[in-house]
Amino acid sequence: MIIHTCAKVNLTLEMLRRRPDGYHDLMTVFQAIDLCDRIHLEPADELALTVSGADIPADASNLCWRAAALLAERAGRRPEVALRVEKRIPVGAGLGGGSGNAAGVLGALARLWQLDLGDEELVALGAELGSDVAFFLRGGAALGSGRGEVLEPLPAWSGRAIVVLAPREAVSTGRVYGALRQFRPAAGAASRLLADGLRSGNVPAPEQWLVNDLEAPAAEVSAAVRDDAERLAVLGLSAYRLSGSGGAWFHLADEADSAAVVGRLQAIWPGRAIWVTRPVTYGWCEVSEE
Ligand code: C5P
């Protein structure tokens, strides 16, 4: 079986408060995009994992490995699968690539092993693996709260291309949260405004909701994010933000403008990866053999 697992951007990301367990309560509108990793799953004698396209460990610390091991344990069976992961989504980017991989492995193995698991059980397993994993089980667009694992599906955002600028260096999510000190008095207002707009089909202009409360702490812990922010500010782009905890950025472009935006970004950062992506209505999908 071969699957594609998506990346996401946070169209809004608002911090509510620090919790006693060390996590943060937040409100966010997730949107899955068609920048994808590819994972091959094949029956095997024991759990095995290889990764290409990114310099990340292919051992028991990898979220794909942990997803397969956790599902097998809960299903009371051996994790007899070989996973081959081809990374295209940059890591340490705030694009949720690892979380999407974990969700795809959970969903695909539940199918392959013919497990009788409900959505809720899978979401609970996903939340054990990471705050964003639950989102990718369903994908599309969703209003996220709690630490990101409490989800309300939304109609996917439509009408625009999402230009994604790759990070210059990987950024640690834990360090960014560690530098967070400011919380909004009316946290959730931007996310609710966008969620209402998506539900009614009448989305207000991005200036009214395009926020990311992790942008300032990310700039504090990463010199690359700080430098990017300074250079992007003078470009005069209309609607861009850091994605999640960074270091990737995204820009909401009109379809007709996306090529011009890419050109302007390439002029500043020749050779840096840039993708013109589209919103999608899923988080992972099965693809046919090639
Ligand atoms: O859940 P996940 O493993 O993806 O989170 C990575 C780190 O980000 C956590 O260890 C925590 O420091 C921080 N985090 C947080 N509040 C959230 C999500 C993540 O503090 N809602």
mmCIF file of C-alpha atoms and ligand atoms in Angstrom:
data_model
loop_
_atom_site.group_PDB
_atom_site.id
_atom_site.type_symbol
_atom_site.label_atom_id
_atom_site.label_comp_id
_atom_site.label_asym_id
_atom_site.label_seq_id
_atom_site.Cartn_x
_atom_site.Cartn_y
_atom_site.Cartn_z
ATOM 1 C CA MET A 1 0.000 0.000 0.000
ATOM 2 C CA ILE A 2 1.217 3.515 -0.834
ATOM 3 C CA ILE A 3 -0.095 6.654 0.843
ATOM 4 C CA HIS A 4 0.466 10.377 0.543
ATOM 5 C CA THR A 5 0.431 12.345 3.803
ATOM 6 C CA CYS A 6 -0.177 16.095 3.699
ATOM 7 C CA ALA A 7 1.354 19.183 5.240
ATOM 8 C CA LYS A 8 -0.752 21.859 6.967
ATOM 9 C CA VAL A 9 -0.651 25.549 7.614
ATOM 10 C CA ASN A 10 -2.293 27.301 10.551
ATOM 11 C CA LEU A 11 -4.448 30.029 8.988
ATOM 12 C CA THR A 12 -4.853 31.332 12.551
ATOM 13 C CA LEU A 13 -2.887 30.354 15.664
ATOM 14 C CA GLU A 14 -3.865 31.989 18.946
ATOM 15 C CA MET A 15 -2.449 31.203 22.363
ATOM 16 C CA LEU A 16 -4.879 31.135 25.270
ATOM 17 C CA ARG A 17 -2.879 30.033 28.311
ATOM 18 C CA ARG A 18 -0.139 27.805 29.676
ATOM 19 C CA ARG A 19 -1.488 24.588 31.229
ATOM 20 C CA PRO A 20 -0.367 22.743 34.339
ATOM 21 C CA ASP A 21 0.831 19.807 32.164
ATOM 22 C CA GLY A 22 3.312 22.074 30.349
ATOM 23 C CA TYR A 23 1.293 22.289 27.109
ATOM 24 C CA HIS A 24 -0.614 25.371 25.943
ATOM 25 C CA ASP A 25 -4.305 25.772 25.262
ATOM 26 C CA LEU A 26 -4.715 27.292 21.843
ATOM 27 C CA MET A 27 -7.233 28.006 19.140
ATOM 28 C CA THR A 28 -6.303 27.499 15.514
ATOM 29 C CA VAL A 29 -7.738 26.973 12.056
ATOM 30 C CA PHE A 30 -5.790 24.156 10.431
ATOM 31 C CA GLN A 31 -5.790 23.779 6.662
ATOM 32 C CA ALA A 32 -4.256 20.731 4.954
ATOM 33 C CA ILE A 33 -2.361 21.434 1.712
ATOM 34 C CA ASP A 34 -1.243 19.288 -1.214
ATOM 35 C CA LEU A 35 2.461 19.296 -0.299
ATOM 36 C CA CYS A 36 2.893 15.623 0.598
ATOM 37 C CA ASP A 37 5.246 12.925 1.827
ATOM 38 C CA ARG A 38 4.926 9.417 0.390
ATOM 39 C CA ILE A 39 4.920 6.270 2.524
ATOM 40 C CA HIS A 40 5.102 2.646 1.326
ATOM 41 C CA LEU A 41 3.687 0.050 3.729
ATOM 42 C CA GLU A 42 4.469 -3.627 3.128
ATOM 43 C CA PRO A 43 3.872 -6.743 5.228
ATOM 44 C CA ALA A 44 7.115 -7.864 6.925
ATOM 45 C CA ASP A 45 8.299 -10.156 9.728
ATOM 46 C CA GLU A 46 8.894 -7.242 12.062
ATOM 47 C CA LEU A 47 8.650 -3.463 12.239
ATOM 48 C CA ALA A 48 11.172 -1.805 9.920
ATOM 49 C CA LEU A 49 11.589 1.788 8.793
ATOM 50 C CA THR A 50 13.652 3.599 6.192
ATOM 51 C CA VAL A 51 13.565 7.323 5.489
ATOM 52 C CA SER A 52 14.808 9.181 2.426
ATOM 53 C CA GLY A 53 14.774 12.880 1.577
ATOM 54 C CA ALA A 54 15.450 14.195 5.084
ATOM 55 C CA ASP A 55 18.102 13.737 7.715
ATOM 56 C CA ILE A 56 15.925 12.368 10.522
ATOM 57 C CA PRO A 57 16.312 9.215 12.612
ATOM 58 C CA ALA A 58 14.654 6.066 11.229
ATOM 59 C CA ASP A 59 14.419 4.381 14.632
ATOM 60 C CA ALA A 60 11.947 3.973 17.499
ATOM 61 C CA SER A 61 11.961 7.750 18.070
ATOM 62 C CA ASN A 62 10.443 8.403 14.621
ATOM 63 C CA LEU A 63 6.713 9.223 14.724
ATOM 64 C CA CYS A 64 5.985 6.644 11.975
ATOM 65 C CA TRP A 65 7.614 3.916 14.026
ATOM 66 C CA ARG A 66 5.804 5.042 17.183
ATOM 67 C CA ALA A 67 2.449 5.143 15.356
ATOM 68 C CA ALA A 68 2.845 1.565 14.065
ATOM 69 C CA ALA A 69 4.074 0.274 17.444
ATOM 70 C CA LEU A 70 1.266 1.993 19.368
ATOM 71 C CA LEU A 71 -1.475 0.749 17.050
ATOM 72 C CA ALA A 72 -0.144 -2.831 17.133
ATOM 73 C CA GLU A 73 0.081 -2.772 20.918
ATOM 74 C CA ARG A 74 -3.505 -1.521 21.299
ATOM 75 C CA ALA A 75 -4.734 -4.042 18.740
ATOM 76 C CA GLY A 76 -2.896 -6.853 20.553
ATOM 77 C CA ARG A 77 -0.875 -7.902 17.501
ATOM 78 C CA ARG A 78 2.705 -7.757 16.289
ATOM 79 C CA PRO A 79 3.743 -4.688 14.220
ATOM 80 C CA GLU A 80 4.569 -6.713 11.120
ATOM 81 C CA VAL A 81 5.108 -3.941 8.618
ATOM 82 C CA ALA A 82 7.984 -2.363 6.719
ATOM 83 C CA LEU A 83 7.591 1.403 6.281
ATOM 84 C CA ARG A 84 9.464 3.326 3.606
ATOM 85 C CA VAL A 85 9.073 7.084 4.004
ATOM 86 C CA GLU A 86 9.966 9.523 1.225
ATOM 87 C CA LYS A 87 10.093 13.007 2.732
ATOM 88 C CA ARG A 88 9.276 16.086 0.692
ATOM 89 C CA ILE A 89 7.791 18.203 3.471
ATOM 90 C CA PRO A 90 10.658 19.972 5.236
ATOM 91 C CA VAL A 91 11.216 19.031 8.895
ATOM 92 C CA GLY A 92 11.246 21.530 11.752
ATOM 93 C CA ALA A 93 9.103 23.729 9.528
ATOM 94 C CA GLY A 94 5.795 24.056 11.383
ATOM 95 C CA LEU A 95 4.118 22.277 8.468
ATOM 96 C CA GLY A 96 3.159 19.197 10.517
ATOM 97 C CA GLY A 97 4.967 16.727 8.259
ATOM 98 C CA GLY A 98 5.838 14.261 11.030
ATOM 99 C CA SER A 99 2.332 14.477 12.475
ATOM 100 C CA GLY A 100 0.840 13.812 9.042
ATOM 101 C CA ASN A 101 3.122 10.780 8.633
ATOM 102 C CA ALA A 102 1.932 9.397 11.977
ATOM 103 C CA ALA A 103 -1.747 9.939 11.096
ATOM 104 C CA GLY A 104 -1.276 8.273 7.703
ATOM 105 C CA VAL A 105 0.445 5.253 9.253
ATOM 106 C CA LEU A 106 -2.320 4.885 11.869
ATOM 107 C CA GLY A 107 -5.098 5.166 9.286
ATOM 108 C CA ALA A 108 -3.435 2.950 6.687
ATOM 109 C CA LEU A 109 -2.498 0.197 9.163
ATOM 110 C CA ALA A 110 -5.994 0.224 10.677
ATOM 111 C CA ARG A 111 -7.194 -0.528 7.129
ATOM 112 C CA LEU A 112 -4.454 -3.056 6.267
ATOM 113 C CA TRP A 113 -4.866 -4.940 9.539
ATOM 114 C CA GLN A 114 -8.669 -4.679 9.238
ATOM 115 C CA LEU A 115 -9.002 -3.283 12.741
ATOM 116 C CA ASP A 116 -12.470 -2.379 13.899
ATOM 117 C CA LEU A 117 -11.565 1.064 15.264
ATOM 118 C CA GLY A 118 -13.897 4.053 15.392
ATOM 119 C CA ASP A 119 -12.823 7.598 14.527
ATOM 120 C CA GLU A 120 -12.739 8.524 18.203
ATOM 121 C CA GLU A 121 -10.369 5.695 19.122
ATOM 122 C CA LEU A 122 -7.998 6.656 16.298
ATOM 123 C CA VAL A 123 -8.110 10.326 17.315
ATOM 124 C CA ALA A 124 -7.259 9.350 20.921
ATOM 125 C CA LEU A 125 -4.296 7.280 19.694
ATOM 126 C CA GLY A 126 -3.186 10.163 17.472
ATOM 127 C CA ALA A 127 -3.293 12.630 20.377
ATOM 128 C CA GLU A 128 -0.953 10.323 22.335
ATOM 129 C CA LEU A 129 1.622 10.728 19.552
ATOM 130 C CA GLY A 130 1.483 14.525 19.142
ATOM 131 C CA SER A 131 -0.817 17.524 19.375
ATOM 132 C CA ASP A 132 -1.360 17.800 15.581
ATOM 133 C CA VAL A 133 -1.710 14.103 14.701
ATOM 134 C CA ALA A 134 -5.474 14.003 15.356
ATOM 135 C CA PHE A 135 -6.004 16.774 12.791
ATOM 136 C CA PHE A 136 -4.355 14.820 9.965
ATOM 137 C CA LEU A 137 -6.537 11.723 10.459
ATOM 138 C CA ARG A 138 -9.356 13.695 8.853
ATOM 139 C CA GLY A 139 -7.486 16.665 7.348
ATOM 140 C CA GLY A 140 -9.231 19.307 5.256
ATOM 141 C CA ALA A 141 -9.893 22.347 7.423
ATOM 142 C CA ALA A 142 -10.717 22.256 11.127
ATOM 143 C CA LEU A 143 -11.061 24.529 14.113
ATOM 144 C CA GLY A 144 -8.633 23.161 16.692
ATOM 145 C CA SER A 145 -8.692 23.825 20.423
ATOM 146 C CA GLY A 146 -7.318 22.242 23.596
ATOM 147 C CA ARG A 147 -3.681 21.621 22.770
ATOM 148 C CA GLY A 148 -4.756 21.223 19.134
ATOM 149 C CA GLU A 149 -6.379 17.802 19.395
ATOM 150 C CA VAL A 150 -10.002 18.922 19.963
ATOM 151 C CA LEU A 151 -11.349 19.376 16.448
ATOM 152 C CA GLU A 152 -14.394 20.719 14.712
ATOM 153 C CA PRO A 153 -14.436 20.068 10.944
ATOM 154 C CA LEU A 154 -14.844 23.093 8.677
ATOM 155 C CA PRO A 155 -15.427 23.484 4.941
ATOM 156 C CA ALA A 156 -11.973 23.705 3.332
ATOM 157 C CA TRP A 157 -10.685 27.140 2.489
ATOM 158 C CA SER A 158 -11.011 27.798 -1.230
ATOM 159 C CA GLY A 159 -10.162 30.241 -3.939
ATOM 160 C CA ARG A 160 -6.486 30.895 -3.353
ATOM 161 C CA ALA A 161 -3.095 29.329 -3.799
ATOM 162 C CA ILE A 162 -0.946 28.937 -0.682
ATOM 163 C CA VAL A 163 2.696 29.707 -1.478
ATOM 164 C CA VAL A 164 5.015 27.917 0.974
ATOM 165 C CA LEU A 165 8.580 29.094 1.582
ATOM 166 C CA ALA A 166 10.873 26.364 2.998
ATOM 167 C CA PRO A 167 12.649 27.021 6.314
ATOM 168 C CA ARG A 168 16.315 28.000 6.284
ATOM 169 C CA GLU A 169 16.926 25.991 9.421
ATOM 170 C CA ALA A 170 14.839 23.564 11.459
ATOM 171 C CA VAL A 171 13.109 25.202 14.432
ATOM 172 C CA SER A 172 12.320 23.294 17.645
ATOM 173 C CA THR A 173 8.623 23.570 18.547
ATOM 174 C CA GLY A 174 9.386 23.007 22.227
ATOM 175 C CA ARG A 175 11.886 25.905 22.291
ATOM 176 C CA VAL A 176 9.423 28.259 20.580
ATOM 177 C CA TYR A 177 6.714 27.454 23.133
ATOM 178 C CA GLY A 178 9.329 27.928 25.852
ATOM 179 C CA ALA A 179 9.887 31.528 24.690
ATOM 180 C CA LEU A 180 6.150 32.337 24.635
ATOM 181 C CA ARG A 181 5.185 34.914 27.221
ATOM 182 C CA GLN A 182 2.278 36.868 25.772
ATOM 183 C CA PHE A 183 -1.282 35.652 25.682
ATOM 184 C CA ARG A 184 -4.227 37.415 24.078
ATOM 185 C CA PRO A 185 -7.022 38.812 26.209
ATOM 186 C CA ALA A 186 -9.620 37.877 23.572
ATOM 187 C CA ALA A 187 -7.863 34.767 22.317
ATOM 188 C CA GLY A 188 -9.882 32.812 19.814
ATOM 189 C CA ALA A 189 -11.550 35.837 18.179
ATOM 190 C CA ALA A 190 -9.606 35.554 14.909
ATOM 191 C CA SER A 191 -10.072 31.775 14.717
ATOM 192 C CA ARG A 192 -13.809 32.061 15.367
ATOM 193 C CA LEU A 193 -14.155 34.831 12.775
ATOM 194 C CA LEU A 194 -12.480 32.686 10.108
ATOM 195 C CA ALA A 195 -14.389 29.547 11.167
ATOM 196 C CA ASP A 196 -17.710 31.420 10.861
ATOM 197 C CA GLY A 197 -16.631 32.723 7.453
ATOM 198 C CA LEU A 198 -15.739 29.243 6.208
ATOM 199 C CA ARG A 199 -19.068 27.869 7.455
ATOM 200 C CA SER A 200 -21.096 30.617 5.777
ATOM 201 C CA GLY A 201 -18.989 30.685 2.612
ATOM 202 C CA ASN A 202 -18.245 34.358 3.176
ATOM 203 C CA VAL A 203 -14.653 34.669 4.428
ATOM 204 C CA PRO A 204 -13.546 38.144 5.585
ATOM 205 C CA ALA A 205 -10.283 39.616 4.257
ATOM 206 C CA PRO A 206 -7.141 37.897 5.671
ATOM 207 C CA GLU A 207 -6.020 41.086 7.494
ATOM 208 C CA GLN A 208 -8.887 40.434 9.895
ATOM 209 C CA TRP A 209 -7.846 36.939 10.973
ATOM 210 C CA LEU A 210 -4.367 35.975 9.681
ATOM 211 C CA VAL A 211 -2.468 35.796 13.015
ATOM 212 C CA ASN A 212 0.217 33.588 14.527
ATOM 213 C CA ASP A 213 1.088 34.114 18.187
ATOM 214 C CA LEU A 214 4.171 31.897 17.806
ATOM 215 C CA GLU A 215 5.815 34.221 15.280
ATOM 216 C CA ALA A 216 7.401 36.522 17.878
ATOM 217 C CA PRO A 217 8.810 33.719 20.085
ATOM 218 C CA ALA A 218 10.026 31.861 16.962
ATOM 219 C CA ALA A 219 11.910 34.997 15.882
ATOM 220 C CA GLU A 220 13.384 35.123 19.374
ATOM 221 C CA VAL A 221 14.791 31.577 19.310
ATOM 222 C CA SER A 222 15.796 31.439 15.612
ATOM 223 C CA ALA A 223 18.079 33.962 13.927
ATOM 224 C CA ALA A 224 16.925 32.623 10.534
ATOM 225 C CA VAL A 225 13.252 33.328 11.341
ATOM 226 C CA ARG A 226 14.210 36.773 12.594
ATOM 227 C CA ASP A 227 16.123 37.571 9.417
ATOM 228 C CA ASP A 228 13.320 36.162 7.222
ATOM 229 C CA ALA A 229 10.770 38.314 9.065
ATOM 230 C CA GLU A 230 12.806 41.460 8.440
ATOM 231 C CA ARG A 231 13.249 40.767 4.746
ATOM 232 C CA LEU A 232 9.626 39.743 4.209
ATOM 233 C CA ALA A 233 8.404 42.905 5.942
ATOM 234 C CA VAL A 234 9.989 45.166 3.323
ATOM 235 C CA LEU A 235 8.561 43.149 0.413
ATOM 236 C CA GLY A 236 5.087 44.529 1.056
ATOM 237 C CA LEU A 237 3.292 41.202 0.516
ATOM 238 C CA SER A 238 -0.366 41.356 1.486
ATOM 239 C CA ALA A 239 -1.033 38.147 3.406
ATOM 240 C CA TYR A 240 1.800 36.039 4.797
ATOM 241 C CA ARG A 241 2.606 34.410 8.157
ATOM 242 C CA LEU A 242 4.969 31.951 9.753
ATOM 243 C CA SER A 243 3.525 28.425 9.678
ATOM 244 C CA GLY A 244 2.968 27.009 13.191
ATOM 245 C CA SER A 245 6.210 27.273 15.171
ATOM 246 C CA GLY A 246 8.214 27.840 11.940
ATOM 247 C CA GLY A 247 10.591 28.080 10.194
ATOM 248 C CA ALA A 248 8.471 27.788 6.984
ATOM 249 C CA TRP A 249 6.355 30.749 5.852
ATOM 250 C CA PHE A 250 3.193 30.775 3.764
ATOM 251 C CA HIS A 251 1.502 33.420 1.661
ATOM 252 C CA LEU A 252 -2.139 33.472 0.615
ATOM 253 C CA ALA A 253 -1.950 34.511 -3.029
ATOM 254 C CA ASP A 254 -4.659 35.036 -5.585
ATOM 255 C CA GLU A 255 -4.215 32.293 -8.151
ATOM 256 C CA ALA A 256 -3.163 34.877 -10.737
ATOM 257 C CA ASP A 257 -0.597 36.447 -8.394
ATOM 258 C CA SER A 258 1.142 33.314 -7.157
ATOM 259 C CA ALA A 259 3.795 33.296 -9.904
ATOM 260 C CA ALA A 260 4.676 36.937 -9.136
ATOM 261 C CA VAL A 261 4.957 36.155 -5.401
ATOM 262 C CA VAL A 262 7.244 33.205 -6.147
ATOM 263 C CA GLY A 263 9.386 35.442 -8.364
ATOM 264 C CA ARG A 264 9.778 38.043 -5.639
ATOM 265 C CA LEU A 265 10.719 35.434 -3.032
ATOM 266 C CA GLN A 266 13.213 33.784 -5.417
ATOM 267 C CA ALA A 267 14.849 37.150 -6.060
ATOM 268 C CA ILE A 268 15.678 37.432 -2.339
ATOM 269 C CA TRP A 269 16.501 33.776 -1.706
ATOM 270 C CA PRO A 270 17.785 32.127 -4.904
ATOM 271 C CA GLY A 271 17.733 28.338 -4.608
ATOM 272 C CA ARG A 272 15.462 28.243 -1.568
ATOM 273 C CA ALA A 273 12.564 25.789 -2.041
ATOM 274 C CA ILE A 274 9.165 27.361 -2.698
ATOM 275 C CA TRP A 275 5.946 25.461 -3.427
ATOM 276 C CA VAL A 276 2.657 26.741 -4.833
ATOM 277 C CA THR A 277 0.168 24.536 -2.976
ATOM 278 C CA ARG A 278 -3.630 24.202 -2.824
ATOM 279 C CA PRO A 279 -5.923 23.488 0.109
ATOM 280 C CA VAL A 280 -7.157 19.869 0.189
ATOM 281 C CA THR A 281 -10.119 18.180 1.892
ATOM 282 C CA TYR A 282 -8.175 15.224 3.361
ATOM 283 C CA GLY A 283 -5.100 14.688 5.553
ATOM 284 C CA TRP A 284 -3.737 11.557 3.904
ATOM 285 C CA CYS A 285 -4.846 9.361 1.033
ATOM 286 C CA GLU A 286 -4.113 6.017 -0.573
ATOM 287 C CA VAL A 287 -2.537 6.245 -4.025
ATOM 288 C CA SER A 288 -2.191 3.571 -6.689
ATOM 289 C CA GLU A 289 1.114 1.828 -7.372
ATOM 290 C CA GLU A 290 3.330 3.464 -9.978
HETATM 291 O O1 C5P B 1 2.530 17.607 20.962
HETATM 292 P P1 C5P B 1 3.857 17.787 20.311
HETATM 293 O O2 C5P B 1 4.805 16.683 20.645
HETATM 294 O O3 C5P B 1 3.760 18.035 18.840
HETATM 295 O O4 C5P B 1 4.459 19.131 20.913
HETATM 296 C C1 C5P B 1 5.822 19.448 20.859
HETATM 297 C C2 C5P B 1 6.133 20.447 21.977
HETATM 298 O O5 C5P B 1 5.449 21.687 21.726
HETATM 299 C C3 C5P B 1 5.638 20.009 23.334
HETATM 300 O O6 C5P B 1 6.614 19.275 24.013
HETATM 301 C C4 C5P B 1 5.355 21.328 24.036
HETATM 302 O O7 C5P B 1 6.535 21.868 24.560
HETATM 303 C C5 C5P B 1 4.922 22.236 22.924
HETATM 304 N N1 C5P B 1 3.452 22.389 22.796
HETATM 305 C C6 C5P B 1 2.772 23.166 23.739
HETATM 306 N N2 C5P B 1 1.420 23.346 23.602
HETATM 307 C C7 C5P B 1 0.757 22.798 22.567
HETATM 308 C C8 C5P B 1 1.430 22.003 21.615
HETATM 309 C C9 C5P B 1 2.796 21.830 21.756
HETATM 310 O O8 C5P B 1 3.367 23.684 24.672
HETATM 311 N N3 C5P B 1 -0.560 23.018 22.440
#
